[in-house]
Amino acid sequence: MKFKFLAMLAAIFSLAVLTSSCNDNDNGPENYVYYDIVTFVSQNDNGSTYTFHKDANSNLITYTSTQKLDEKVVKPGSRVMIAYTLPDGRQSYTSGAITLLALQEVQNGKLLEGTAEQYGQWMSAGIQPKGFWVAGNYLNMQFQAMVRNDIKTLDLVVDETTLGNKMPDVYLIYKPDDETAPWKDIVASYDISAIWANMQYDGFTLHVNSEFSSMPNKIEFKRTASITPMALSM
């Protein structure tokens, strides 16, 4: 999949975003803009439908919009980031209609299985993490990395030798298309249901090469923990 920069000006809908605020207000006014990573489910003559979980342990939320997408550009089942407002007086993060302001496809993928030998002892280019959070059966990610034109490799791999553990080891493997490229924002959403939906596991340990930041290079995601999403830095 071609790398797509997360810029609302390049969104499919050429509509103005009213504010650049992030989701730090659960009871915002009608013109308060929310940003969320969701699944584009389907559309019909009445508009489009999206589903997502706010965090790891929340119920499924379904949004509907009167706006339709070009399915040649965004296919059903794709993970996308949307900017939207709610009808006046409606509680945030409850199913219902939204006013869709902008939409951008993010990097999509799913959890792979492999070994250290297959993946070069888990070698990865360094990144600058901004946020990792579980939402339903997805691991959402925002980080900066070197990108010239296209991502060469962005794999999320579980070490198959740890699948017998309660907390398998998962590695984020990133390789730039140009090692002299500028740093740019990447937003991704990967399906981790192979682990997260399997009750034999307590969660997983994510390993990232965060040498260019103060963020730890190992993060535990436990199913029983109260995991809240980190706000995207817009």
PDB file of N, CA, C and O in Angstrom, residues 6 10-13 20-21 46 55-56 67 85 92-93 122 131 150 154 169-170 184 189 207 209 215 218 224:
ATOM      1  N   LEU A   6      -0.631  11.861   6.740  1.00  0.00           N
ATOM      2  CA  LEU A   6      -1.839  12.181   7.493  1.00  0.00           C
ATOM      3  C   LEU A   6      -2.009  13.687   7.523  1.00  0.00           C
ATOM      4  O   LEU A   6      -1.685  14.352   8.474  1.00  0.00           O
ATOM      5  N   ALA A  10      -5.135  17.028   2.494  1.00  0.00           N
ATOM      6  CA  ALA A  10      -5.073  16.054   1.411  1.00  0.00           C
ATOM      7  C   ALA A  10      -6.142  14.992   1.559  1.00  0.00           C
ATOM      8  O   ALA A  10      -6.081  13.945   0.945  1.00  0.00           O
ATOM      9  N   ALA A  11      -7.123  15.250   2.404  1.00  0.00           N
ATOM     10  CA  ALA A  11      -8.163  14.275   2.677  1.00  0.00           C
ATOM     11  C   ALA A  11      -9.087  14.127   1.478  1.00  0.00           C
ATOM     12  O   ALA A  11      -9.124  14.957   0.576  1.00  0.00           O
ATOM     13  N   ILE A  12      -9.835  13.040   1.500  1.00  0.00           N
ATOM     14  CA  ILE A  12     -10.746  12.757   0.403  1.00  0.00           C
ATOM     15  C   ILE A  12     -11.814  13.826   0.287  1.00  0.00           C
ATOM     16  O   ILE A  12     -12.199  14.230  -0.800  1.00  0.00           O
ATOM     17  N   PHE A  13     -12.317  14.320   1.415  1.00  0.00           N
ATOM     18  CA  PHE A  13     -13.315  15.378   1.397  1.00  0.00           C
ATOM     19  C   PHE A  13     -12.620  16.720   1.522  1.00  0.00           C
ATOM     20  O   PHE A  13     -11.900  16.948   2.473  1.00  0.00           O
ATOM     21  N   SER A  20      -8.179  22.391  15.382  1.00  0.00           N
ATOM     22  CA  SER A  20      -7.145  21.366  15.384  1.00  0.00           C
ATOM     23  C   SER A  20      -7.039  20.669  16.723  1.00  0.00           C
ATOM     24  O   SER A  20      -6.057  20.022  17.028  1.00  0.00           O
ATOM     25  N   SER A  21      -8.074  20.798  17.555  1.00  0.00           N
ATOM     26  CA  SER A  21      -8.055  20.177  18.871  1.00  0.00           C
ATOM     27  C   SER A  21      -8.084  18.668  18.760  1.00  0.00           C
ATOM     28  O   SER A  21      -8.615  18.118  17.814  1.00  0.00           O
ATOM     29  N   ASN A  46     -27.841   5.950   1.313  1.00  0.00           N
ATOM     30  CA  ASN A  46     -28.043   6.885   2.421  1.00  0.00           C
ATOM     31  C   ASN A  46     -26.735   7.436   2.995  1.00  0.00           C
ATOM     32  O   ASN A  46     -26.759   8.365   3.796  1.00  0.00           O
ATOM     33  N   ASP A  55     -11.297   2.287  23.098  1.00  0.00           N
ATOM     34  CA  ASP A  55     -10.086   1.775  23.725  1.00  0.00           C
ATOM     35  C   ASP A  55     -10.158   0.259  23.757  1.00  0.00           C
ATOM     36  O   ASP A  55     -11.007  -0.354  23.102  1.00  0.00           O
ATOM     37  N   ALA A  56      -9.277  -0.350  24.548  1.00  0.00           N
ATOM     38  CA  ALA A  56      -9.142  -1.803  24.524  1.00  0.00           C
ATOM     39  C   ALA A  56     -10.372  -2.527  25.039  1.00  0.00           C
ATOM     40  O   ALA A  56     -10.692  -3.628  24.575  1.00  0.00           O
ATOM     41  N   GLN A  67     -22.457  11.247   4.000  1.00  0.00           N
ATOM     42  CA  GLN A  67     -21.485  11.366   2.918  1.00  0.00           C
ATOM     43  C   GLN A  67     -20.997  10.001   2.461  1.00  0.00           C
ATOM     44  O   GLN A  67     -20.844   9.074   3.259  1.00  0.00           O
ATOM     45  N   THR A  85     -17.734  15.998  13.719  1.00  0.00           N
ATOM     46  CA  THR A  85     -18.438  16.642  14.828  1.00  0.00           C
ATOM     47  C   THR A  85     -19.688  15.833  15.155  1.00  0.00           C
ATOM     48  O   THR A  85     -20.137  15.007  14.350  1.00  0.00           O
ATOM     49  N   SER A  92     -20.487  12.033  23.607  1.00  0.00           N
ATOM     50  CA  SER A  92     -19.439  11.534  22.710  1.00  0.00           C
ATOM     51  C   SER A  92     -19.243  10.035  22.885  1.00  0.00           C
ATOM     52  O   SER A  92     -19.565   9.458  23.923  1.00  0.00           O
ATOM     53  N   TYR A  93     -18.754   9.407  21.851  1.00  0.00           N
ATOM     54  CA  TYR A  93     -18.461   7.976  21.828  1.00  0.00           C
ATOM     55  C   TYR A  93     -19.685   7.119  22.126  1.00  0.00           C
ATOM     56  O   TYR A  93     -19.633   6.159  22.875  1.00  0.00           O
ATOM     57  N   TRP A 122      15.385  -9.138  14.566  1.00  0.00           N
ATOM     58  CA  TRP A 122      14.444  -8.056  14.891  1.00  0.00           C
ATOM     59  C   TRP A 122      15.044  -6.667  14.675  1.00  0.00           C
ATOM     60  O   TRP A 122      14.661  -5.692  15.313  1.00  0.00           O
ATOM     61  N   GLY A 131       2.577   7.602  20.122  1.00  0.00           N
ATOM     62  CA  GLY A 131       1.509   6.928  20.834  1.00  0.00           C
ATOM     63  C   GLY A 131       1.252   5.544  20.270  1.00  0.00           C
ATOM     64  O   GLY A 131       1.266   5.338  19.059  1.00  0.00           O
ATOM     65  N   ASP A 150       7.888   6.450   0.008  1.00  0.00           N
ATOM     66  CA  ASP A 150       7.047   5.303   0.323  1.00  0.00           C
ATOM     67  C   ASP A 150       7.701   4.492   1.435  1.00  0.00           C
ATOM     68  O   ASP A 150       8.934   4.450   1.549  1.00  0.00           O
ATOM     69  N   LEU A 154       6.929  -1.977   7.007  1.00  0.00           N
ATOM     70  CA  LEU A 154       6.316  -1.677   8.291  1.00  0.00           C
ATOM     71  C   LEU A 154       5.550  -2.931   8.703  1.00  0.00           C
ATOM     72  O   LEU A 154       4.386  -3.111   8.357  1.00  0.00           O
ATOM     73  N   ASP A 169       5.911 -11.918  22.651  1.00  0.00           N
ATOM     74  CA  ASP A 169       6.684 -10.749  22.243  1.00  0.00           C
ATOM     75  C   ASP A 169       6.326 -10.366  20.814  1.00  0.00           C
ATOM     76  O   ASP A 169       6.352 -11.206  19.904  1.00  0.00           O
ATOM     77  N   VAL A 170       6.006  -9.090  20.636  1.00  0.00           N
ATOM     78  CA  VAL A 170       5.638  -8.556  19.324  1.00  0.00           C
ATOM     79  C   VAL A 170       6.642  -7.459  18.959  1.00  0.00           C
ATOM     80  O   VAL A 170       6.966  -6.602  19.789  1.00  0.00           O
ATOM     81  N   LYS A 184       8.933  12.105   9.055  1.00  0.00           N
ATOM     82  CA  LYS A 184       7.544  12.444   8.793  1.00  0.00           C
ATOM     83  C   LYS A 184       6.628  11.608   9.681  1.00  0.00           C
ATOM     84  O   LYS A 184       7.013  10.547  10.185  1.00  0.00           O
ATOM     85  N   SER A 189      -2.735   1.308  11.753  1.00  0.00           N
ATOM     86  CA  SER A 189      -3.675   0.533  12.566  1.00  0.00           C
ATOM     87  C   SER A 189      -3.603  -0.912  12.094  1.00  0.00           C
ATOM     88  O   SER A 189      -3.974  -1.223  10.957  1.00  0.00           O
ATOM     89  N   HIS A 207       7.817  -4.467  21.266  1.00  0.00           N
ATOM     90  CA  HIS A 207       9.203  -4.014  21.203  1.00  0.00           C
ATOM     91  C   HIS A 207       9.355  -3.052  20.023  1.00  0.00           C
ATOM     92  O   HIS A 207       8.983  -3.386  18.895  1.00  0.00           O
ATOM     93  N   ASN A 209      12.097   0.092  18.289  1.00  0.00           N
ATOM     94  CA  ASN A 209      13.403   0.753  18.343  1.00  0.00           C
ATOM     95  C   ASN A 209      13.149   2.247  18.522  1.00  0.00           C
ATOM     96  O   ASN A 209      12.962   2.970  17.557  1.00  0.00           O
ATOM     97  N   MET A 215      10.955   7.471  24.967  1.00  0.00           N
ATOM     98  CA  MET A 215       9.967   6.426  25.209  1.00  0.00           C
ATOM     99  C   MET A 215      10.668   5.081  25.369  1.00  0.00           C
ATOM    100  O   MET A 215      11.632   4.787  24.649  1.00  0.00           O
ATOM    101  N   LYS A 218      10.186  -1.074  25.197  1.00  0.00           N
ATOM    102  CA  LYS A 218       9.363  -2.242  25.487  1.00  0.00           C
ATOM    103  C   LYS A 218       8.113  -1.779  26.234  1.00  0.00           C
ATOM    104  O   LYS A 218       8.211  -1.104  27.251  1.00  0.00           O
ATOM    105  N   THR A 224      -6.311  -7.163  31.003  1.00  0.00           N
ATOM    106  CA  THR A 224      -7.062  -6.792  32.201  1.00  0.00           C
ATOM    107  C   THR A 224      -6.772  -5.388  32.682  1.00  0.00           C
ATOM    108  O   THR A 224      -7.431  -4.876  33.579  1.00  0.00           O
TER     109      THR A 224
END
